[in-house]
Amino acid sequence: MAITSDIIVPIANHVGPEGVFTMRFIVGIMAGLQHPGMHKLVNNWSPRRRKGRFMSCYMGNAFGSILTIPVTSLIIEELGWSWSFYYLTIVAVLFCAAFFLLVADEPSNHRWIRQEDLEITDTPQEETMNTSSEKGKPPYWSMIASSSFWAVVVAHFGNQFNLHLTLTTVPQFLKRKLQFSLKKTAGVAALLHLAGFLLGCPYGVIHNWLLKRGASKKICGTLFTFVPHMLTGFILMYFPKIGDSAVYSVWFLVVMMLFNGVAVASVLANPEDLTTNWQETIYNTMNFFGNCGGFIGPILVSKLTEENTNEGWGLVFFTGGLLSILTGIFFRYFAEFETQDWNEHRRNAQNN
């Protein structure tokens, strides 16, 4: 559905902005279904003691952006913007073909898995995982009343807000304020995603290494979530003082995305700590609130930078930095890293 909608976008342009908006809206809805499904796959495939390493696979979206942004910019300049959608459609078709060929719901269902690999992956999520085909309804009220649930939702909102801010605001800032060309803007945008990818990807390996050497999950959570939130926030808040220096602006943004990549990867792993039965429900909620930044950010930017002043742009980045700090503090004091009581909701109901 997303592929079909994407390829129709150039045609919908003849209808007007409404047609393009409708098609992109459908693409967004369909794409939103992917993340909870991926979360379930990670849970089915990864032994719990290696969960952090597996969660780093989510940084693949940053790698996709590294390739997509400069390539589509080049295509737009050479062939026109319509061909950028055709290019993405071809890539999506190839991905879907590879996905259905290579991926299985569970290790035991994979057609080519080796026995030694099956022994590694086919480990139960301790005694906390409900293997019944019918788990019942998620314990919504218990989740809502849980501070640990809101801690991960709030932290994810802060991460995603700054990610969307970077995606939508930085290209505008580079073009409107620093007079970058389209190619240069695309190159810098890809560089920012590369920065997030470089530190976000090895997060899981470092996380597991620390746990093996006796570090608690609480310490690791603070190190990989709270600290990056603080550093990201301070960098963004200081950003307005740089002025019109293109070199310093780019380097500050690169460093900011390095820390943001770690924070994103670590927050994505937290639902697996809280529950083995309802992590998809948590991630659905995280994704809902996190993507709100996708439309809140552009509205905020358009209002504050209407006159293209230093003060307006400074306020945009200051707001993003302050939000990063506040959400990091909230996560620091309310996050949990152990299985919650409401994970056993279905089992307890059956016993009673």
PDB file of C-alpha atoms in Angstrom, residues 30-311:
ATOM      1  CA  MET A  30       1.345   2.253   6.240  1.00  0.00           C
ATOM      2  CA  ALA A  31       4.926   2.943   7.318  1.00  0.00           C
ATOM      3  CA  GLY A  32       3.753   3.361  10.906  1.00  0.00           C
ATOM      4  CA  LEU A  33       2.772  -0.313  10.991  1.00  0.00           C
ATOM      5  CA  GLN A  34       6.314  -1.467  10.303  1.00  0.00           C
ATOM      6  CA  HIS A  35       7.954  -0.522  13.586  1.00  0.00           C
ATOM      7  CA  PRO A  36       5.697  -2.496  15.949  1.00  0.00           C
ATOM      8  CA  GLY A  37       6.065  -5.490  13.640  1.00  0.00           C
ATOM      9  CA  MET A  38       9.842  -5.131  13.681  1.00  0.00           C
ATOM     10  CA  HIS A  39       9.770  -4.859  17.462  1.00  0.00           C
ATOM     11  CA  LYS A  40       7.938  -8.179  17.654  1.00  0.00           C
ATOM     12  CA  LEU A  41      10.481  -9.798  15.330  1.00  0.00           C
ATOM     13  CA  VAL A  42      13.365  -8.577  17.484  1.00  0.00           C
ATOM     14  CA  ASN A  43      11.652  -9.987  20.557  1.00  0.00           C
ATOM     15  CA  ASN A  44      11.117 -13.380  18.874  1.00  0.00           C
ATOM     16  CA  TRP A  45      14.642 -13.679  17.534  1.00  0.00           C
ATOM     17  CA  SER A  46      16.921 -12.259  20.209  1.00  0.00           C
ATOM     18  CA  PRO A  47      17.925 -13.936  23.473  1.00  0.00           C
ATOM     19  CA  ARG A  48      17.173 -11.493  26.254  1.00  0.00           C
ATOM     20  CA  ARG A  49      20.785 -11.245  27.350  1.00  0.00           C
ATOM     21  CA  ARG A  50      21.659  -9.990  23.836  1.00  0.00           C
ATOM     22  CA  LYS A  51      18.660  -7.722  23.411  1.00  0.00           C
ATOM     23  CA  GLY A  52      20.690  -4.517  23.352  1.00  0.00           C
ATOM     24  CA  ARG A  53      22.815  -5.750  20.459  1.00  0.00           C
ATOM     25  CA  PHE A  54      19.737  -6.712  18.469  1.00  0.00           C
ATOM     26  CA  MET A  55      18.046  -3.358  19.118  1.00  0.00           C
ATOM     27  CA  SER A  56      20.907  -1.622  17.350  1.00  0.00           C
ATOM     28  CA  CYS A  57      19.474  -2.943  14.086  1.00  0.00           C
ATOM     29  CA  TYR A  58      16.959  -0.086  14.280  1.00  0.00           C
ATOM     30  CA  MET A  59      19.770   2.259  13.339  1.00  0.00           C
ATOM     31  CA  GLY A  60      19.411   0.811   9.853  1.00  0.00           C
ATOM     32  CA  ASN A  61      16.899   3.595   9.194  1.00  0.00           C
ATOM     33  CA  ALA A  62      19.717   6.101   9.681  1.00  0.00           C
ATOM     34  CA  PHE A  63      21.837   4.176   7.173  1.00  0.00           C
ATOM     35  CA  GLY A  64      18.943   4.339   4.719  1.00  0.00           C
ATOM     36  CA  SER A  65      18.765   8.095   5.180  1.00  0.00           C
ATOM     37  CA  ILE A  66      22.525   8.381   4.615  1.00  0.00           C
ATOM     38  CA  LEU A  67      22.036   6.898   1.151  1.00  0.00           C
ATOM     39  CA  THR A  68      18.610   8.307   0.329  1.00  0.00           C
ATOM     40  CA  ILE A  69      19.172  12.011   0.976  1.00  0.00           C
ATOM     41  CA  PRO A  70      22.153  12.629  -1.343  1.00  0.00           C
ATOM     42  CA  VAL A  71      20.920  10.195  -4.016  1.00  0.00           C
ATOM     43  CA  THR A  72      17.437  11.715  -4.217  1.00  0.00           C
ATOM     44  CA  SER A  73      18.925  15.219  -4.261  1.00  0.00           C
ATOM     45  CA  LEU A  74      21.091  14.235  -7.225  1.00  0.00           C
ATOM     46  CA  ILE A  75      18.104  12.633  -8.973  1.00  0.00           C
ATOM     47  CA  ILE A  76      15.986  15.747  -8.431  1.00  0.00           C
ATOM     48  CA  GLU A  77      18.644  17.996  -9.949  1.00  0.00           C
ATOM     49  CA  GLU A  78      19.266  15.701 -12.933  1.00  0.00           C
ATOM     50  CA  LEU A  79      15.874  14.118 -13.688  1.00  0.00           C
ATOM     51  CA  GLY A  80      13.295  16.101 -11.732  1.00  0.00           C
ATOM     52  CA  TRP A  81      11.580  15.538  -8.406  1.00  0.00           C
ATOM     53  CA  SER A  82       9.106  12.940  -9.747  1.00  0.00           C
ATOM     54  CA  TRP A  83      11.927  10.476 -10.317  1.00  0.00           C
ATOM     55  CA  SER A  84      12.912  10.632  -6.645  1.00  0.00           C
ATOM     56  CA  PHE A  85       9.607   8.927  -5.817  1.00  0.00           C
ATOM     57  CA  TYR A  86      10.112   6.337  -8.555  1.00  0.00           C
ATOM     58  CA  TYR A  87      13.585   5.582  -7.198  1.00  0.00           C
ATOM     59  CA  LEU A  88      12.254   5.091  -3.660  1.00  0.00           C
ATOM     60  CA  THR A  89       9.493   2.846  -4.998  1.00  0.00           C
ATOM     61  CA  ILE A  90      12.021   0.574  -6.723  1.00  0.00           C
ATOM     62  CA  VAL A  91      14.094   0.338  -3.534  1.00  0.00           C
ATOM     63  CA  ALA A  92      10.972  -0.464  -1.494  1.00  0.00           C
ATOM     64  CA  VAL A  93       9.959  -3.245  -3.901  1.00  0.00           C
ATOM     65  CA  LEU A  94      13.425  -4.814  -3.665  1.00  0.00           C
ATOM     66  CA  PHE A  95      13.312  -4.580   0.127  1.00  0.00           C
ATOM     67  CA  CYS A  96       9.900  -6.276   0.311  1.00  0.00           C
ATOM     68  CA  ALA A  97      11.087  -9.094  -1.949  1.00  0.00           C
ATOM     69  CA  ALA A  98      14.182  -9.668   0.206  1.00  0.00           C
ATOM     70  CA  PHE A  99      12.141  -9.419   3.407  1.00  0.00           C
ATOM     71  CA  PHE A 100       9.620 -12.098   2.412  1.00  0.00           C
ATOM     72  CA  LEU A 101      12.409 -14.348   1.146  1.00  0.00           C
ATOM     73  CA  LEU A 102      14.800 -14.070   4.094  1.00  0.00           C
ATOM     74  CA  VAL A 103      12.692 -13.277   7.182  1.00  0.00           C
ATOM     75  CA  ALA A 104      10.580 -15.622   9.320  1.00  0.00           C
ATOM     76  CA  ASP A 105       8.369 -14.870  12.317  1.00  0.00           C
ATOM     77  CA  GLU A 106      10.428 -17.111  14.589  1.00  0.00           C
ATOM     78  CA  PRO A 107      13.782 -18.911  14.351  1.00  0.00           C
ATOM     79  CA  SER A 108      12.071 -22.324  14.290  1.00  0.00           C
ATOM     80  CA  ASN A 109      10.149 -21.296  11.160  1.00  0.00           C
ATOM     81  CA  HIS A 110      13.164 -20.130   9.158  1.00  0.00           C
ATOM     82  CA  ARG A 111      13.887 -22.337   6.160  1.00  0.00           C
ATOM     83  CA  TRP A 112      17.683 -22.023   6.199  1.00  0.00           C
ATOM     84  CA  ILE A 113      18.605 -21.667   9.872  1.00  0.00           C
ATOM     85  CA  ARG A 114      21.392 -23.896  11.188  1.00  0.00           C
ATOM     86  CA  GLN A 115      20.883 -26.022  14.292  1.00  0.00           C
ATOM     87  CA  GLU A 116      23.618 -24.235  16.256  1.00  0.00           C
ATOM     88  CA  ASP A 117      22.028 -20.862  15.456  1.00  0.00           C
ATOM     89  CA  LEU A 118      18.628 -22.201  16.466  1.00  0.00           C
ATOM     90  CA  GLU A 119      20.007 -23.237  19.842  1.00  0.00           C
ATOM     91  CA  ILE A 120      21.266 -19.689  20.420  1.00  0.00           C
ATOM     92  CA  THR A 121      18.074 -17.905  19.395  1.00  0.00           C
ATOM     93  CA  ASP A 122      15.527 -20.440  20.647  1.00  0.00           C
ATOM     94  CA  THR A 123      15.810 -19.384  24.288  1.00  0.00           C
ATOM     95  CA  PRO A 124      12.699 -18.454  26.235  1.00  0.00           C
ATOM     96  CA  GLN A 125      12.406 -14.921  27.553  1.00  0.00           C
ATOM     97  CA  GLU A 126      12.884 -16.312  31.032  1.00  0.00           C
ATOM     98  CA  GLU A 127       9.713 -17.312  32.836  1.00  0.00           C
ATOM     99  CA  THR A 128       8.033 -13.997  32.154  1.00  0.00           C
ATOM    100  CA  MET A 129       7.007 -14.620  28.547  1.00  0.00           C
ATOM    101  CA  ASN A 130       3.490 -15.775  27.805  1.00  0.00           C
ATOM    102  CA  THR A 131       3.740 -18.347  25.023  1.00  0.00           C
ATOM    103  CA  SER A 132      -0.012 -18.745  24.689  1.00  0.00           C
ATOM    104  CA  SER A 133      -1.470 -17.891  21.297  1.00  0.00           C
ATOM    105  CA  GLU A 134      -4.067 -15.750  23.062  1.00  0.00           C
ATOM    106  CA  LYS A 135      -2.594 -13.302  25.516  1.00  0.00           C
ATOM    107  CA  GLY A 136      -5.777 -11.299  25.885  1.00  0.00           C
ATOM    108  CA  LYS A 137      -6.039  -7.542  25.978  1.00  0.00           C
ATOM    109  CA  PRO A 138      -3.024  -5.527  27.107  1.00  0.00           C
ATOM    110  CA  PRO A 139      -3.276  -4.111  30.653  1.00  0.00           C
ATOM    111  CA  TYR A 140      -3.862  -0.560  29.423  1.00  0.00           C
ATOM    112  CA  TRP A 141      -4.871   0.929  32.764  1.00  0.00           C
ATOM    113  CA  SER A 142      -1.939  -0.631  34.583  1.00  0.00           C
ATOM    114  CA  MET A 143       0.407   0.730  31.936  1.00  0.00           C
ATOM    115  CA  ILE A 144      -1.083   4.215  32.101  1.00  0.00           C
ATOM    116  CA  ALA A 145      -0.689   4.201  35.880  1.00  0.00           C
ATOM    117  CA  SER A 146       2.953   3.118  35.585  1.00  0.00           C
ATOM    118  CA  SER A 147       5.639   5.801  35.760  1.00  0.00           C
ATOM    119  CA  SER A 148       8.081   3.520  33.922  1.00  0.00           C
ATOM    120  CA  PHE A 149       5.699   3.404  30.950  1.00  0.00           C
ATOM    121  CA  TRP A 150       5.518   7.194  30.731  1.00  0.00           C
ATOM    122  CA  ALA A 151       9.275   7.510  31.231  1.00  0.00           C
ATOM    123  CA  VAL A 152      10.034   5.637  28.013  1.00  0.00           C
ATOM    124  CA  VAL A 153       7.219   7.404  26.117  1.00  0.00           C
ATOM    125  CA  VAL A 154       8.436  10.858  27.176  1.00  0.00           C
ATOM    126  CA  ALA A 155      12.080  10.035  26.400  1.00  0.00           C
ATOM    127  CA  HIS A 156      11.134   8.747  22.961  1.00  0.00           C
ATOM    128  CA  PHE A 157       9.124  11.900  22.288  1.00  0.00           C
ATOM    129  CA  GLY A 158      12.165  14.018  23.140  1.00  0.00           C
ATOM    130  CA  ASN A 159      14.402  11.953  20.856  1.00  0.00           C
ATOM    131  CA  GLN A 160      11.986  11.961  17.960  1.00  0.00           C
ATOM    132  CA  PHE A 161      11.211  15.659  18.287  1.00  0.00           C
ATOM    133  CA  ASN A 162      14.883  16.502  17.887  1.00  0.00           C
ATOM    134  CA  LEU A 163      15.249  13.949  15.104  1.00  0.00           C
ATOM    135  CA  HIS A 164      12.365  15.513  13.168  1.00  0.00           C
ATOM    136  CA  LEU A 165      13.748  18.943  14.035  1.00  0.00           C
ATOM    137  CA  THR A 166      17.045  17.922  12.482  1.00  0.00           C
ATOM    138  CA  LEU A 167      15.376  16.434   9.409  1.00  0.00           C
ATOM    139  CA  THR A 168      13.140  19.419   8.685  1.00  0.00           C
ATOM    140  CA  THR A 169      14.913  22.392  10.237  1.00  0.00           C
ATOM    141  CA  VAL A 170      18.601  21.862   9.526  1.00  0.00           C
ATOM    142  CA  PRO A 171      18.159  21.756   5.707  1.00  0.00           C
ATOM    143  CA  GLN A 172      16.119  24.981   5.913  1.00  0.00           C
ATOM    144  CA  PHE A 173      18.687  26.579   8.196  1.00  0.00           C
ATOM    145  CA  LEU A 174      21.561  25.650   5.889  1.00  0.00           C
ATOM    146  CA  LYS A 175      19.755  26.883   2.798  1.00  0.00           C
ATOM    147  CA  ARG A 176      18.015  30.002   4.114  1.00  0.00           C
ATOM    148  CA  LYS A 177      20.553  31.205   6.665  1.00  0.00           C
ATOM    149  CA  LEU A 178      23.905  29.879   5.480  1.00  0.00           C
ATOM    150  CA  GLN A 179      23.064  29.931   1.740  1.00  0.00           C
ATOM    151  CA  PHE A 180      23.952  26.283   1.098  1.00  0.00           C
ATOM    152  CA  SER A 181      23.101  24.754  -2.294  1.00  0.00           C
ATOM    153  CA  LEU A 182      20.778  21.754  -2.548  1.00  0.00           C
ATOM    154  CA  LYS A 183      23.703  19.350  -3.015  1.00  0.00           C
ATOM    155  CA  LYS A 184      25.598  20.737  -0.023  1.00  0.00           C
ATOM    156  CA  THR A 185      22.465  20.703   2.113  1.00  0.00           C
ATOM    157  CA  ALA A 186      21.820  17.065   1.210  1.00  0.00           C
ATOM    158  CA  GLY A 187      25.429  16.177   1.974  1.00  0.00           C
ATOM    159  CA  VAL A 188      25.295  17.727   5.437  1.00  0.00           C
ATOM    160  CA  ALA A 189      21.932  16.089   6.173  1.00  0.00           C
ATOM    161  CA  ALA A 190      23.400  12.704   5.224  1.00  0.00           C
ATOM    162  CA  LEU A 191      26.436  13.433   7.407  1.00  0.00           C
ATOM    163  CA  LEU A 192      24.155  14.009  10.404  1.00  0.00           C
ATOM    164  CA  HIS A 193      22.472  10.647   9.902  1.00  0.00           C
ATOM    165  CA  LEU A 194      25.893   9.036   9.539  1.00  0.00           C
ATOM    166  CA  ALA A 195      26.871  10.495  12.910  1.00  0.00           C
ATOM    167  CA  GLY A 196      23.796   9.010  14.582  1.00  0.00           C
ATOM    168  CA  PHE A 197      24.447   5.684  12.878  1.00  0.00           C
ATOM    169  CA  LEU A 198      28.106   5.509  13.955  1.00  0.00           C
ATOM    170  CA  LEU A 199      27.360   5.706  17.688  1.00  0.00           C
ATOM    171  CA  GLY A 200      23.856   4.228  17.676  1.00  0.00           C
ATOM    172  CA  CYS A 201      24.946   0.990  15.995  1.00  0.00           C
ATOM    173  CA  PRO A 202      27.693  -0.133  18.434  1.00  0.00           C
ATOM    174  CA  TYR A 203      25.498   0.845  21.404  1.00  0.00           C
ATOM    175  CA  GLY A 204      24.219  -2.715  21.834  1.00  0.00           C
ATOM    176  CA  VAL A 205      27.691  -4.246  21.839  1.00  0.00           C
ATOM    177  CA  ILE A 206      28.954  -1.796  24.465  1.00  0.00           C
ATOM    178  CA  HIS A 207      25.754  -2.225  26.490  1.00  0.00           C
ATOM    179  CA  ASN A 208      26.133  -6.025  26.618  1.00  0.00           C
ATOM    180  CA  TRP A 209      29.843  -5.691  27.423  1.00  0.00           C
ATOM    181  CA  LEU A 210      29.078  -3.530  30.460  1.00  0.00           C
ATOM    182  CA  LEU A 211      26.346  -5.889  31.686  1.00  0.00           C
ATOM    183  CA  LYS A 212      28.710  -8.872  31.474  1.00  0.00           C
ATOM    184  CA  ARG A 213      31.182  -7.001  33.659  1.00  0.00           C
ATOM    185  CA  GLY A 214      28.688  -6.402  36.424  1.00  0.00           C
ATOM    186  CA  ALA A 215      27.159  -3.037  35.546  1.00  0.00           C
ATOM    187  CA  SER A 216      23.484  -2.795  36.478  1.00  0.00           C
ATOM    188  CA  LYS A 217      20.757  -2.047  33.941  1.00  0.00           C
ATOM    189  CA  LYS A 218      20.041   1.167  35.849  1.00  0.00           C
ATOM    190  CA  ILE A 219      23.610   2.373  35.401  1.00  0.00           C
ATOM    191  CA  CYS A 220      23.603   1.448  31.711  1.00  0.00           C
ATOM    192  CA  GLY A 221      20.255   3.160  31.219  1.00  0.00           C
ATOM    193  CA  THR A 222      21.544   6.334  32.831  1.00  0.00           C
ATOM    194  CA  LEU A 223      24.761   6.234  30.836  1.00  0.00           C
ATOM    195  CA  PHE A 224      23.142   5.657  27.459  1.00  0.00           C
ATOM    196  CA  THR A 225      19.961   7.707  27.841  1.00  0.00           C
ATOM    197  CA  PHE A 226      20.226  10.420  30.475  1.00  0.00           C
ATOM    198  CA  VAL A 227      23.772  11.531  29.609  1.00  0.00           C
ATOM    199  CA  PRO A 228      23.171  11.752  25.811  1.00  0.00           C
ATOM    200  CA  HIS A 229      19.945  13.667  26.458  1.00  0.00           C
ATOM    201  CA  MET A 230      21.830  16.208  28.552  1.00  0.00           C
ATOM    202  CA  LEU A 231      24.684  16.594  26.072  1.00  0.00           C
ATOM    203  CA  THR A 232      22.303  16.871  23.114  1.00  0.00           C
ATOM    204  CA  GLY A 233      20.300  19.506  24.952  1.00  0.00           C
ATOM    205  CA  PHE A 234      23.283  21.630  25.931  1.00  0.00           C
ATOM    206  CA  ILE A 235      24.696  21.535  22.398  1.00  0.00           C
ATOM    207  CA  LEU A 236      21.394  22.659  20.888  1.00  0.00           C
ATOM    208  CA  MET A 237      20.954  25.410  23.477  1.00  0.00           C
ATOM    209  CA  TYR A 238      24.471  26.699  22.794  1.00  0.00           C
ATOM    210  CA  PHE A 239      24.002  26.446  19.028  1.00  0.00           C
ATOM    211  CA  PRO A 240      22.567  29.997  18.574  1.00  0.00           C
ATOM    212  CA  LYS A 241      25.834  31.473  19.906  1.00  0.00           C
ATOM    213  CA  ILE A 242      27.799  30.080  16.954  1.00  0.00           C
ATOM    214  CA  GLY A 243      26.461  32.732  14.610  1.00  0.00           C
ATOM    215  CA  ASP A 244      26.779  32.380  10.839  1.00  0.00           C
ATOM    216  CA  SER A 245      29.835  30.112  10.805  1.00  0.00           C
ATOM    217  CA  ALA A 246      29.008  27.213   8.479  1.00  0.00           C
ATOM    218  CA  VAL A 247      31.923  25.066   9.676  1.00  0.00           C
ATOM    219  CA  TYR A 248      31.117  25.342  13.384  1.00  0.00           C
ATOM    220  CA  SER A 249      27.401  24.901  12.730  1.00  0.00           C
ATOM    221  CA  VAL A 250      27.936  21.631  10.891  1.00  0.00           C
ATOM    222  CA  TRP A 251      30.372  20.261  13.470  1.00  0.00           C
ATOM    223  CA  PHE A 252      28.091  21.109  16.380  1.00  0.00           C
ATOM    224  CA  LEU A 253      25.189  19.378  14.657  1.00  0.00           C
ATOM    225  CA  VAL A 254      27.321  16.307  13.916  1.00  0.00           C
ATOM    226  CA  VAL A 255      28.360  15.990  17.574  1.00  0.00           C
ATOM    227  CA  MET A 256      24.744  16.465  18.647  1.00  0.00           C
ATOM    228  CA  MET A 257      23.597  13.626  16.366  1.00  0.00           C
ATOM    229  CA  LEU A 258      26.333  11.351  17.723  1.00  0.00           C
ATOM    230  CA  PHE A 259      24.781  11.564  21.180  1.00  0.00           C
ATOM    231  CA  ASN A 260      21.229  11.478  19.843  1.00  0.00           C
ATOM    232  CA  GLY A 261      21.944   8.186  18.064  1.00  0.00           C
ATOM    233  CA  VAL A 262      22.935   6.558  21.353  1.00  0.00           C
ATOM    234  CA  ALA A 263      19.853   7.907  23.137  1.00  0.00           C
ATOM    235  CA  VAL A 264      17.490   6.676  20.421  1.00  0.00           C
ATOM    236  CA  ALA A 265      18.948   3.152  20.440  1.00  0.00           C
ATOM    237  CA  SER A 266      18.886   2.864  24.235  1.00  0.00           C
ATOM    238  CA  VAL A 267      15.315   4.127  24.619  1.00  0.00           C
ATOM    239  CA  LEU A 268      14.107   1.666  21.974  1.00  0.00           C
ATOM    240  CA  ALA A 269      15.514  -1.183  24.077  1.00  0.00           C
ATOM    241  CA  ASN A 270      13.743  -0.169  27.294  1.00  0.00           C
ATOM    242  CA  PRO A 271      10.303  -1.687  26.495  1.00  0.00           C
ATOM    243  CA  GLU A 272      12.029  -5.080  26.362  1.00  0.00           C
ATOM    244  CA  ASP A 273      13.173  -4.525  29.954  1.00  0.00           C
ATOM    245  CA  LEU A 274       9.671  -3.659  31.137  1.00  0.00           C
ATOM    246  CA  THR A 275       7.705  -6.487  29.545  1.00  0.00           C
ATOM    247  CA  THR A 276       8.120  -9.554  27.378  1.00  0.00           C
ATOM    248  CA  ASN A 277       4.403  -9.830  26.601  1.00  0.00           C
ATOM    249  CA  TRP A 278       3.292  -6.292  25.757  1.00  0.00           C
ATOM    250  CA  GLN A 279       6.333  -4.569  24.261  1.00  0.00           C
ATOM    251  CA  GLU A 280       4.504  -4.008  20.950  1.00  0.00           C
ATOM    252  CA  THR A 281       1.790  -2.073  22.783  1.00  0.00           C
ATOM    253  CA  ILE A 282       4.387   0.139  24.450  1.00  0.00           C
ATOM    254  CA  TYR A 283       6.155   0.744  21.183  1.00  0.00           C
ATOM    255  CA  ASN A 284       2.883   1.630  19.445  1.00  0.00           C
ATOM    256  CA  THR A 285       2.307   4.295  22.083  1.00  0.00           C
ATOM    257  CA  MET A 286       5.903   5.521  21.877  1.00  0.00           C
ATOM    258  CA  ASN A 287       5.631   5.772  18.122  1.00  0.00           C
ATOM    259  CA  PHE A 288       2.362   7.697  18.312  1.00  0.00           C
ATOM    260  CA  PHE A 289       3.692  10.382  20.637  1.00  0.00           C
ATOM    261  CA  GLY A 290       7.142  10.372  19.045  1.00  0.00           C
ATOM    262  CA  ASN A 291       5.785  11.094  15.587  1.00  0.00           C
ATOM    263  CA  CYS A 292       3.784  14.031  16.919  1.00  0.00           C
ATOM    264  CA  GLY A 293       7.073  15.907  16.688  1.00  0.00           C
ATOM    265  CA  GLY A 294       6.862  15.415  12.938  1.00  0.00           C
ATOM    266  CA  PHE A 295       4.107  18.026  12.664  1.00  0.00           C
ATOM    267  CA  ILE A 296       4.691  20.051  15.840  1.00  0.00           C
ATOM    268  CA  GLY A 297       8.283  20.850  14.834  1.00  0.00           C
ATOM    269  CA  PRO A 298       7.581  22.242  11.344  1.00  0.00           C
ATOM    270  CA  ILE A 299       4.734  24.402  12.675  1.00  0.00           C
ATOM    271  CA  LEU A 300       7.018  25.775  15.383  1.00  0.00           C
ATOM    272  CA  VAL A 301       9.826  26.432  12.906  1.00  0.00           C
ATOM    273  CA  SER A 302       7.587  28.208  10.402  1.00  0.00           C
ATOM    274  CA  LYS A 303       6.284  30.564  13.095  1.00  0.00           C
ATOM    275  CA  LEU A 304       9.645  31.363  14.686  1.00  0.00           C
ATOM    276  CA  THR A 305      11.700  31.720  11.483  1.00  0.00           C
ATOM    277  CA  GLU A 306       9.217  33.609   9.358  1.00  0.00           C
ATOM    278  CA  GLU A 307      11.540  36.632   9.209  1.00  0.00           C
ATOM    279  CA  ASN A 308      14.718  34.499   8.990  1.00  0.00           C
ATOM    280  CA  THR A 309      16.402  36.245  11.935  1.00  0.00           C
ATOM    281  CA  ASN A 310      19.166  34.922  14.171  1.00  0.00           C
ATOM    282  CA  GLU A 311      16.858  35.268  17.155  1.00  0.00           C
TER     283      GLU A 311
END
